[in-house]
mmCIF file of C-alpha atoms in Angstrom:
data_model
loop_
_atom_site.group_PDB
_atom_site.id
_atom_site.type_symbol
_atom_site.label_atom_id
_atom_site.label_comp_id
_atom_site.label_asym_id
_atom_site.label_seq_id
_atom_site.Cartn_x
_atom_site.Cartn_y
_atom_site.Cartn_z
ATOM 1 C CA UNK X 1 -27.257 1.390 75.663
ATOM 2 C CA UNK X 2 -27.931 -1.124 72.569
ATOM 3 C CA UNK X 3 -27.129 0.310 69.578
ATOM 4 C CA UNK X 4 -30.531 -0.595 68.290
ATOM 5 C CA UNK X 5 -31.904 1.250 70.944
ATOM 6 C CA UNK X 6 -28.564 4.705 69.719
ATOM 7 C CA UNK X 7 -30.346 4.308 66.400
ATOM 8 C CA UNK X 8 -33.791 4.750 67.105
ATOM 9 C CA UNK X 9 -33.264 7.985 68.933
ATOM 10 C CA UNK X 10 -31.691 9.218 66.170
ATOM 11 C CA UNK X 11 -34.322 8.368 63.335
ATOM 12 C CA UNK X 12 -37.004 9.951 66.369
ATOM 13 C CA UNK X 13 -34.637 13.398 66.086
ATOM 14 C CA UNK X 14 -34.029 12.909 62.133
ATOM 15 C CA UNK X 15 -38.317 12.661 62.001
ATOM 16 C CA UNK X 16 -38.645 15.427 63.996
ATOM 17 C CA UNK X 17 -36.581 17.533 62.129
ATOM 18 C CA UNK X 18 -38.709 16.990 59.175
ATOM 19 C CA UNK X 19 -41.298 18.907 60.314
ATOM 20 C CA UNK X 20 -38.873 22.384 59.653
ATOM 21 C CA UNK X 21 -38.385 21.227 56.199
ATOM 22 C CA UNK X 22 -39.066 24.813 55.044
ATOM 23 C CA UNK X 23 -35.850 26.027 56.758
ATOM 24 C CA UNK X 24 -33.604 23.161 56.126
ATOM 25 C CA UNK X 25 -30.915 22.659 53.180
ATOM 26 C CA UNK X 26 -31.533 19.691 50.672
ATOM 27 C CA UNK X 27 -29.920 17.172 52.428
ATOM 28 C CA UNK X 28 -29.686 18.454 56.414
ATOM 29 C CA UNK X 29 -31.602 15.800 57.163
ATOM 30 C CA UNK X 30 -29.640 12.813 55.250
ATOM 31 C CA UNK X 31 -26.466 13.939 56.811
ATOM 32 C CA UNK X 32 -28.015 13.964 60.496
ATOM 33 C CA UNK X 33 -28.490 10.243 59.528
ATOM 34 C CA UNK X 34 -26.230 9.396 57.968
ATOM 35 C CA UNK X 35 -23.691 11.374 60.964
ATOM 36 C CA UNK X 36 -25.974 8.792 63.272
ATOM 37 C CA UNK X 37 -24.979 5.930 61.211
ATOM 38 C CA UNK X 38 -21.695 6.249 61.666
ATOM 39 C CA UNK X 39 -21.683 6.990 65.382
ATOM 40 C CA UNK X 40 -23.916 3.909 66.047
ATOM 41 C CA UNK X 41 -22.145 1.169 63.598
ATOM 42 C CA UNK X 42 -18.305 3.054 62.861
ATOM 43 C CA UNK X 43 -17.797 5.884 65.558
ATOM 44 C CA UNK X 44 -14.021 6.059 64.665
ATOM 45 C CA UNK X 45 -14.847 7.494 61.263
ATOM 46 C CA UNK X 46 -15.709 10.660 62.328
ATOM 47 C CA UNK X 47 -12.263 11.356 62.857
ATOM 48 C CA UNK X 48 -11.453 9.943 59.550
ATOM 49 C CA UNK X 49 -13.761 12.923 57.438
ATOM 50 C CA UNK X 50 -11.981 15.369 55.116
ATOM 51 C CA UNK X 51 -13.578 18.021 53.430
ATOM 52 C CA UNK X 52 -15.487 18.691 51.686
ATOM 53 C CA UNK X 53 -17.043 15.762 53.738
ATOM 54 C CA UNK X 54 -15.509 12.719 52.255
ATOM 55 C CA UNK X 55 -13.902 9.820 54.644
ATOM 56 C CA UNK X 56 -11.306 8.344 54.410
ATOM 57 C CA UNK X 57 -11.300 5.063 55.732
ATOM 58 C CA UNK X 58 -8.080 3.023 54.568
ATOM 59 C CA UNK X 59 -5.271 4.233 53.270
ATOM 60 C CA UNK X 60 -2.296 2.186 51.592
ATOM 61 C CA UNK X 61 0.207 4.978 49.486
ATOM 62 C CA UNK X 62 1.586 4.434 46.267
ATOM 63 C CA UNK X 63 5.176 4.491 45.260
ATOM 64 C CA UNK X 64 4.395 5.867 41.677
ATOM 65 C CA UNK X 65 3.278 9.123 40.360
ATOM 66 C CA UNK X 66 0.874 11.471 41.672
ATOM 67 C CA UNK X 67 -2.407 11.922 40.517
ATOM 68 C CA UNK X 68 -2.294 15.611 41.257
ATOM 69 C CA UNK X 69 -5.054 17.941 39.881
ATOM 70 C CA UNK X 70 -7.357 17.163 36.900
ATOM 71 C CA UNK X 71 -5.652 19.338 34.541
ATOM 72 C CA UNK X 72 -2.695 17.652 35.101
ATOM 73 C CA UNK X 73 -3.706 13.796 35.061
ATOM 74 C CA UNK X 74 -6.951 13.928 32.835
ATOM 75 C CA UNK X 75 -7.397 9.912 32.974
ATOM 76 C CA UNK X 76 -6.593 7.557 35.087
ATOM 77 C CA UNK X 77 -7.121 3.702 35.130
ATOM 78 C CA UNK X 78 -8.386 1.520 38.288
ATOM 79 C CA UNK X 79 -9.910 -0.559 39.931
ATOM 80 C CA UNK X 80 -12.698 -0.640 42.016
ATOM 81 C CA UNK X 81 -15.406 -1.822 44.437
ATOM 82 C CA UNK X 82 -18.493 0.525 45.055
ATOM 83 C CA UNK X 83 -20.372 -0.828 48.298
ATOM 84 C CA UNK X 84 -23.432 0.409 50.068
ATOM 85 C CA UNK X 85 -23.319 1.285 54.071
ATOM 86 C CA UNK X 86 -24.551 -2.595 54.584
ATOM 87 C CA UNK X 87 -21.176 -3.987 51.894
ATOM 88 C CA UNK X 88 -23.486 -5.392 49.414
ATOM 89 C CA UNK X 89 -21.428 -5.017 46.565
ATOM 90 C CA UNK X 90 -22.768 -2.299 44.222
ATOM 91 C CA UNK X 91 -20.806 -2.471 41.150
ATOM 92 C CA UNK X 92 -17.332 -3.596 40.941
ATOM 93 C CA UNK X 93 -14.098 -4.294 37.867
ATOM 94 C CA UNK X 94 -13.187 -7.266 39.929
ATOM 95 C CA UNK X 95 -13.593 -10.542 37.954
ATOM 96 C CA UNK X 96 -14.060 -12.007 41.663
ATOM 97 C CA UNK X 97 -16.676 -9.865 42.493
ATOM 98 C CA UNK X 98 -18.915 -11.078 39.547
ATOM 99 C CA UNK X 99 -18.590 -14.638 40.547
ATOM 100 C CA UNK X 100 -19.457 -13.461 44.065
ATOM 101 C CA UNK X 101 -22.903 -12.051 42.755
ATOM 102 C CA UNK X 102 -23.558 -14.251 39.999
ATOM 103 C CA UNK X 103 -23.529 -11.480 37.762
ATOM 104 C CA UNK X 104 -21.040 -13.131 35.390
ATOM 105 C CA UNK X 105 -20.712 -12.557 31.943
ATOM 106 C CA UNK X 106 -18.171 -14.008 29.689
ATOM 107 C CA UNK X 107 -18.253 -10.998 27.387
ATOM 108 C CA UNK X 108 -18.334 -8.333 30.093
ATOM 109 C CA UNK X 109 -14.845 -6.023 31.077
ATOM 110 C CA UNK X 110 -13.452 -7.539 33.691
ATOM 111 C CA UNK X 111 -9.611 -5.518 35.058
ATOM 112 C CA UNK X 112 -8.663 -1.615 35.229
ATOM 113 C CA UNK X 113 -10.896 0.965 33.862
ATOM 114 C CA UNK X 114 -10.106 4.130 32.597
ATOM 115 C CA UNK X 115 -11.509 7.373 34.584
ATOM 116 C CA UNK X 116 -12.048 10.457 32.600
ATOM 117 C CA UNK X 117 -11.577 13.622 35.309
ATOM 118 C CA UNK X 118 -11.325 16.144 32.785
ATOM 119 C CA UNK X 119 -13.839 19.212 32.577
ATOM 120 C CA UNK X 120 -15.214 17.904 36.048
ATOM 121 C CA UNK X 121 -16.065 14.509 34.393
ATOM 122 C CA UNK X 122 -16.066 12.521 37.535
ATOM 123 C CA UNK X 123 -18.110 12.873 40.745
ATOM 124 C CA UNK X 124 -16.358 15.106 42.895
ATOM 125 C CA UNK X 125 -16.265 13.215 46.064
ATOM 126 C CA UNK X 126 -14.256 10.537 44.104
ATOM 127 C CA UNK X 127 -12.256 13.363 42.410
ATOM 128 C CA UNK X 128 -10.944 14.748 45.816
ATOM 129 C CA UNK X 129 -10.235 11.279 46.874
ATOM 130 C CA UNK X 130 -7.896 10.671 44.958
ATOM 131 C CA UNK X 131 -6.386 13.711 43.847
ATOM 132 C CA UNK X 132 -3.315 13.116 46.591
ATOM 133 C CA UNK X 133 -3.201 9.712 45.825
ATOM 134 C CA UNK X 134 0.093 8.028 43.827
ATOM 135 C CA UNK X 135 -0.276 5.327 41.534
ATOM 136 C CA UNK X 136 0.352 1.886 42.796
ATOM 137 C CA UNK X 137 -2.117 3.336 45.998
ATOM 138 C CA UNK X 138 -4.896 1.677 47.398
ATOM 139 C CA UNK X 139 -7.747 4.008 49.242
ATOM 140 C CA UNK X 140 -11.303 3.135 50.921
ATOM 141 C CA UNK X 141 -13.597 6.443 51.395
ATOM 142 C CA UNK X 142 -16.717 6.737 52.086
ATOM 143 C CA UNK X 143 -18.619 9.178 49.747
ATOM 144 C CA UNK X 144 -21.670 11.001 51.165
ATOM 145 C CA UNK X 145 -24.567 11.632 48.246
ATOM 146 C CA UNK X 146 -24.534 14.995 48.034
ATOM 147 C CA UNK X 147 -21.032 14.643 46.530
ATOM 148 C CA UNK X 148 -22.383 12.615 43.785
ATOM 149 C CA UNK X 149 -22.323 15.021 40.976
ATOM 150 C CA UNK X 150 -19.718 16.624 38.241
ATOM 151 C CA UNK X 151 -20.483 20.220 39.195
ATOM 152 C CA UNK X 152 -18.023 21.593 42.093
ATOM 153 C CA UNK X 153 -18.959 24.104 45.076
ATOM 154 C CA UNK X 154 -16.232 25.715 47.417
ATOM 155 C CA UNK X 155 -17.916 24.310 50.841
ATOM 156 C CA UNK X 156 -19.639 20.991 52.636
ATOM 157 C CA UNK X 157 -22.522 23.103 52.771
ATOM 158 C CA UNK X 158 -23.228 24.248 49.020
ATOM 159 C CA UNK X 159 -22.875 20.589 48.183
ATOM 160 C CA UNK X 160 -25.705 19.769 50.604
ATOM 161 C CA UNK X 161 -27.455 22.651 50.028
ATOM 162 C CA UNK X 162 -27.852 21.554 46.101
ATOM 163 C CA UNK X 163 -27.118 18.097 45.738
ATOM 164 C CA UNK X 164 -29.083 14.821 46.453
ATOM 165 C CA UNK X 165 -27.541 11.167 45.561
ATOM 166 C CA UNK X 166 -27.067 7.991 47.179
ATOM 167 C CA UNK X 167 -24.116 7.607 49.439
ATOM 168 C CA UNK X 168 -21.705 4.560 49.122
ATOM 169 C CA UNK X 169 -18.094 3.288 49.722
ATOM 170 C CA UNK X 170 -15.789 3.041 47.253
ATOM 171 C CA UNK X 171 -12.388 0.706 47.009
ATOM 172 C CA UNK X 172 -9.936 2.227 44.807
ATOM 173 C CA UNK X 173 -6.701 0.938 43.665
ATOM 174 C CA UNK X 174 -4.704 3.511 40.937
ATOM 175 C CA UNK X 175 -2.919 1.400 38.490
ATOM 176 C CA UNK X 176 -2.096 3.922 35.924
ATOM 177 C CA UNK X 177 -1.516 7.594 35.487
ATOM 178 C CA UNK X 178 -2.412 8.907 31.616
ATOM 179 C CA UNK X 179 -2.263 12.628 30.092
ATOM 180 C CA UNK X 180 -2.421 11.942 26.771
ATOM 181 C CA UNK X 181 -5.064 9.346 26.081
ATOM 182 C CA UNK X 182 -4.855 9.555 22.212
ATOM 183 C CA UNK X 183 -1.410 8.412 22.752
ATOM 184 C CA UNK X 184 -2.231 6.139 24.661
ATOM 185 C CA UNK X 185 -4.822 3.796 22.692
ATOM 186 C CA UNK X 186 -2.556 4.742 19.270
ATOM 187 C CA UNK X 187 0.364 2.822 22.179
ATOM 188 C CA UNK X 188 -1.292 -0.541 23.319
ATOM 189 C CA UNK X 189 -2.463 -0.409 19.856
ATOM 190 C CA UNK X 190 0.879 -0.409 18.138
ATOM 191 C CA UNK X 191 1.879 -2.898 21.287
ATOM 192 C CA UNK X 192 -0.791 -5.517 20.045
ATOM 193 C CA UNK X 193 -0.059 -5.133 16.645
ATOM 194 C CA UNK X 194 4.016 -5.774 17.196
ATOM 195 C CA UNK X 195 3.457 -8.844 18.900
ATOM 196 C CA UNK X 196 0.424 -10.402 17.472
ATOM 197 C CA UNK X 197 0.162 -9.200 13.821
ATOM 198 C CA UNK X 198 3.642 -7.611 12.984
ATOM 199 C CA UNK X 199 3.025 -7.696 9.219
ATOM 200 C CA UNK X 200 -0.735 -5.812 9.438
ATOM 201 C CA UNK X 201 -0.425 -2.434 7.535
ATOM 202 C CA UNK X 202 -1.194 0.869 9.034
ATOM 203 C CA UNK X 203 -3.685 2.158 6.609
ATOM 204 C CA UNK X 204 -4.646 5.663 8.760
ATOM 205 C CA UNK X 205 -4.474 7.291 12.546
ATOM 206 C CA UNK X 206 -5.457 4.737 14.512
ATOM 207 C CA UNK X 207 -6.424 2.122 11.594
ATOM 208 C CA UNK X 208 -4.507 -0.958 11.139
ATOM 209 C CA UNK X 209 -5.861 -3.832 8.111
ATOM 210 C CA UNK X 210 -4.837 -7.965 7.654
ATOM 211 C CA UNK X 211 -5.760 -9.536 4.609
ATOM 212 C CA UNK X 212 -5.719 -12.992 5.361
ATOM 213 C CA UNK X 213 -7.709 -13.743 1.845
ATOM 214 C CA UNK X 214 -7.029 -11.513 -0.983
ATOM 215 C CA UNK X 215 -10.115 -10.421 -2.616
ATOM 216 C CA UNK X 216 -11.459 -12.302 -5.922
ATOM 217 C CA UNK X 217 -10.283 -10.535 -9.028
ATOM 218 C CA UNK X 218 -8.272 -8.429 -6.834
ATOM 219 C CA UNK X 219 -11.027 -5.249 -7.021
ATOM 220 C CA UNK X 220 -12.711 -3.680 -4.363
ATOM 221 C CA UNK X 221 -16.701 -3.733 -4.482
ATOM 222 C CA UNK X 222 -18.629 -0.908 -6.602
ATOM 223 C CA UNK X 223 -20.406 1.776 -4.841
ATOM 224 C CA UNK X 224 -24.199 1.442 -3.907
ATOM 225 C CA UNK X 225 -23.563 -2.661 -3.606
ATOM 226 C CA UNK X 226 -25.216 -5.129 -1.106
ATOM 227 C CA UNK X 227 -22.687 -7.985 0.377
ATOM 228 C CA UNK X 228 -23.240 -10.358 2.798
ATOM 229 C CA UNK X 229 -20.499 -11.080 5.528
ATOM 230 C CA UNK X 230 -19.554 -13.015 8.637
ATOM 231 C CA UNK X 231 -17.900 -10.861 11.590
ATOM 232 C CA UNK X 232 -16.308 -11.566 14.730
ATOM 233 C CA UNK X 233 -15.529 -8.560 17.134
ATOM 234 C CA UNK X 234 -12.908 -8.915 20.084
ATOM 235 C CA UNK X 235 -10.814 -6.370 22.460
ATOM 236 C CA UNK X 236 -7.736 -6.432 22.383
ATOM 237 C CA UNK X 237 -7.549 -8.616 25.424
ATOM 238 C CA UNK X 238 -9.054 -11.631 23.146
ATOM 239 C CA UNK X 239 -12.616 -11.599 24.758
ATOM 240 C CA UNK X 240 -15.177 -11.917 21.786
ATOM 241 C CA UNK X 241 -17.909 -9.432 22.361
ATOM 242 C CA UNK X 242 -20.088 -9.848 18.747
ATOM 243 C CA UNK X 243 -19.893 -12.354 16.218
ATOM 244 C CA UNK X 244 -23.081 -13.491 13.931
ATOM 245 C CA UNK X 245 -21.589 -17.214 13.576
ATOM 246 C CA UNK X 246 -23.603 -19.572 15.925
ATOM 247 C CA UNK X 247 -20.420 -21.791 16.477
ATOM 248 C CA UNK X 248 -18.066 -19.317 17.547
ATOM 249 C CA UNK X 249 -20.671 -17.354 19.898
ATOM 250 C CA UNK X 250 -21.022 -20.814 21.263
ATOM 251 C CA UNK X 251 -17.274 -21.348 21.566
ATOM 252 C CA UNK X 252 -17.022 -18.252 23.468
ATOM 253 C CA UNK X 253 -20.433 -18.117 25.876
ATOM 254 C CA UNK X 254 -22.019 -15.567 24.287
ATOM 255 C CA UNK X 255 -24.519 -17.736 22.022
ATOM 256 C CA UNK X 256 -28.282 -16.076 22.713
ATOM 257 C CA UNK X 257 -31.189 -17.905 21.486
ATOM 258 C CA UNK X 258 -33.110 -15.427 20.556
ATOM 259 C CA UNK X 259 -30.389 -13.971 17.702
ATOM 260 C CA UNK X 260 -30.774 -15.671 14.442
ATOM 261 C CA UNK X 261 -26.842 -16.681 13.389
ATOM 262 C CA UNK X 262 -26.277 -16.186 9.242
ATOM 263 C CA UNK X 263 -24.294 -13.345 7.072
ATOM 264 C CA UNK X 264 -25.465 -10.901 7.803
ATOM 265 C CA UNK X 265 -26.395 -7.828 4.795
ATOM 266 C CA UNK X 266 -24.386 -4.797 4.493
ATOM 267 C CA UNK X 267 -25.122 -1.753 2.088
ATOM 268 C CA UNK X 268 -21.895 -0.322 0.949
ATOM 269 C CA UNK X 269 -22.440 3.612 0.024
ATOM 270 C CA UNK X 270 -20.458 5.690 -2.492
ATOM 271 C CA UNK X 271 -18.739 6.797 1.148
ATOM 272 C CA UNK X 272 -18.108 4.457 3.405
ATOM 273 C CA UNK X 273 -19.253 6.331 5.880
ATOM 274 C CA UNK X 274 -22.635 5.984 4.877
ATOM 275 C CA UNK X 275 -22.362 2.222 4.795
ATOM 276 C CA UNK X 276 -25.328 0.555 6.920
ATOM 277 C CA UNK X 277 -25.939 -3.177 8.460
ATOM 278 C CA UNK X 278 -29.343 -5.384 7.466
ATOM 279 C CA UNK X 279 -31.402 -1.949 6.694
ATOM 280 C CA UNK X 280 -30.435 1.416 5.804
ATOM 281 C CA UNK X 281 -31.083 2.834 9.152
ATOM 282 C CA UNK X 282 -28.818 0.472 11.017
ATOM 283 C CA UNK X 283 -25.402 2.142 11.869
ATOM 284 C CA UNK X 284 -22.173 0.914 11.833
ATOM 285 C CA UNK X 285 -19.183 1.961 13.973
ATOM 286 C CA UNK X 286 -16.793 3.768 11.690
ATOM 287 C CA UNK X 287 -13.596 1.545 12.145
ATOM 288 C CA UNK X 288 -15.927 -1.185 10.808
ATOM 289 C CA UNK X 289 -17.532 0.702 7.679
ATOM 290 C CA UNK X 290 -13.588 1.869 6.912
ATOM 291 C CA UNK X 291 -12.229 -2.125 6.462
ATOM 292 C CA UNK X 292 -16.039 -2.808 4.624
ATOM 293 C CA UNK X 293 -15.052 -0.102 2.523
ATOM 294 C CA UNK X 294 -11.810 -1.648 1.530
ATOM 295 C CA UNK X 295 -12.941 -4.972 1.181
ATOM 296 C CA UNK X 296 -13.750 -7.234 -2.406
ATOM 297 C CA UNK X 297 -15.806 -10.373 -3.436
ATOM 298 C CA UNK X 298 -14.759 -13.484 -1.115
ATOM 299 C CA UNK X 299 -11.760 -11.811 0.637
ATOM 300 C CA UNK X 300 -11.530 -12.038 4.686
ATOM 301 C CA UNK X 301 -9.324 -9.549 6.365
ATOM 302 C CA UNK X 302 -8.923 -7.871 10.029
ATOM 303 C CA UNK X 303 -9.594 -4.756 11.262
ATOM 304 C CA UNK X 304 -7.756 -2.624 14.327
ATOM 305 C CA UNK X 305 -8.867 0.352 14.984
ATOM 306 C CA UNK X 306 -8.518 3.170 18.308
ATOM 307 C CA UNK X 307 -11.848 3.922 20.202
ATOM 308 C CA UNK X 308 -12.091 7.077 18.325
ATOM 309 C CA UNK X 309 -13.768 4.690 15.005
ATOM 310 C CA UNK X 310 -15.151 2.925 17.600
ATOM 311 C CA UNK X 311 -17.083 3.620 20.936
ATOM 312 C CA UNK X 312 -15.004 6.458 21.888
ATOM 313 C CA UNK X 313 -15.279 7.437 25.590
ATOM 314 C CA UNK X 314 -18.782 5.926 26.393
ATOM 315 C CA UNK X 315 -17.801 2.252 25.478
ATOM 316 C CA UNK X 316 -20.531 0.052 25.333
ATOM 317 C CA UNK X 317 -22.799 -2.025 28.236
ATOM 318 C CA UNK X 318 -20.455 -4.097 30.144
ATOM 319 C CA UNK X 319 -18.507 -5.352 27.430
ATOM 320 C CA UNK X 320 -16.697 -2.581 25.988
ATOM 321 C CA UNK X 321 -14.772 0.092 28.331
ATOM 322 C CA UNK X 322 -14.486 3.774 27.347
ATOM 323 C CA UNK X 323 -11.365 4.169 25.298
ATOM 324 C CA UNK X 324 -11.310 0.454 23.964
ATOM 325 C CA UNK X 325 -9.392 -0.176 21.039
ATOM 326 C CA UNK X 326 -11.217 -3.342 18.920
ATOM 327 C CA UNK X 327 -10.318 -5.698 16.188
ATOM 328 C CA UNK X 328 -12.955 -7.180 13.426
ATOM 329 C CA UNK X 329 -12.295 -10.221 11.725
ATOM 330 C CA UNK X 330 -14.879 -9.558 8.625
ATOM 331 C CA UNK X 331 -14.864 -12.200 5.820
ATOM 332 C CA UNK X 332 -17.488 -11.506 2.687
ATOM 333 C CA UNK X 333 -19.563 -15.115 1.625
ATOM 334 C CA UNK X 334 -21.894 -15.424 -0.267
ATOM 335 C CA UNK X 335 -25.901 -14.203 -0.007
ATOM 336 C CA UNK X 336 -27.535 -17.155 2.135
#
């Protein structure tokens, strides 16, 4: 029998069932077809499920340290490939991949991510998938919907009972084990600073400052004043993600037409933590208010600064990762 003809009896049984909705769990019906999907296009998975009703479809073990239980590793950072049952590529940290779906953008994150599993942060079918796994592993599972979500039942059945999501296969590679994620932003910070900038002065936790022009007069500014300054804003990885100077966002491929490219007004507050950009109710991350704060007439200095004065663990879009250290190159010009 065609598989065509495998598949249509099993949507006819899946439709049928639909008329018992009234005794059926939330997603009784998803998992019939979704069980038919695999028996008609992958029948070898079946074998392959684990529960809580994961699969596991390739598996290549790593030689370094296990990823164990969230408690114990709290972050991890990989990459991935999310796919849906047909392979179009869903979302993906794979430069490759981008290219691949002309989704390119030469500001975007491109490499490892960091994974936060900590108080049940990540979904749980991706949290049991790789809670045996080693770093330096490589894993393909398939992840039903109904274990899409951060809270955690003891059974298959509670999960599809009270879930609903979209199922889709996930490519993971583990490239790094981390418990201490403070540490570890203060470390590739220190790391970039040693071998790019060994003479920039640690000013606070997480908070180092260049000055590549002392300021005029040598002062800092006076509380309540306006200034006007040019910025450019890069990871550590030398991607430029914001600048307001028309040739550099040009020089990089970020350059938008519809953003107008001159200083650009700040309003410097008796704290600097009530420093604003252009009006008083735009905000400012804090690493970026603390170097303003610091700053006098005509001087140009650098910021670096840990996620924690910047985007913290939400990051930003596509172009800055959760737990992102950043660097601003600020110079203050004249009003234009």
């Amino acid at each position: 029998m065609k598989k065509t003809a495998i598949l249509a009896i099993y949507t006819l049984i899946l439709l049928c069932g639909c008329a018992k909705a009234g005794t059926e769990g939330t997603n009784d019906a998803e998992k019939r077809y979704l069980d038919a999907w695999i028996e008609v296009n992958h029948p070898d998975w079946a074998a392959k499920k684990v529960e809580p009703g994961y699969y596991i479809l390739e598996d290549i073990p790593g030689t370094g340290e296990l990823i164990s239980i969230p408690t114990i590793t709290p972050y991890i950072r990989t990459h991935f490939r999310m796919l849906d049952l047909k392979g179009n590529i869903l979302s993906s940290t794979h430069i490759e991949d981008a290219y691949k779906t002309r989704s390119y953008d030469p500001s975007a994150f491109y490499g490892p991510s960091i994974m936060e599993r900590a108080d049940n942060a990540m979904y749980a079918g991706i949290d049991y998938a790789i809670e045996n796994m080693k770093v330096g592993g490589r894993r393909t599972v398939l992840i039903p919907g109904w274990l899409m979500t951060q809270d955690r039942y003891n059974t298959e059945q509670e999960y599809l009972d009270k879930v609903s999501g979209s199922t889709a296969i996930y490519e993971l590679e583990i490239t790094e084990r981390i418990t201490d994620i403070a540490k570890w932003e203060q470390d590739s910070l220190s790391r970039y600073i040693s071998r790019n900038f060994p003479d920039a002065s640690y000013d606070t936790t997480g908070f180092y400052r260049k000055v590549l022009v002392p300021p005029v007069g040598g002062e800092r500014f006076q509380n309540d004043t306006t200034i006007y300054i040019n910025y450019i804003g890069r990871r550590l990885d030398g991607v430029v993600f914001d600048t307001n100077i028309a040739d550099t966002a040009k020089f990089y491929g970020i350059h938008s037409s519809g953003s107008s490219y001159s200083p650009t007004q700040i309003n410097l507050k008796k704290s600097y933590m009530e420093t604003t950009m252009t009006s008083s109710s735009t905000s400012v991350i804090t690493g970026f208010k603390y170097l303003l704060g610091k700053m006098g007439p005509y001087e140009k200095a650098i910021g670096f600064f840990t996620s924690d004065m910047g985007y913290s663990s939400s990051g930003s879009g596509l172009t800055i990762p959760a737990y992102s250290p950043l660097r601003f190159d600020i110079e203050v010009v004249d009003k234009p």
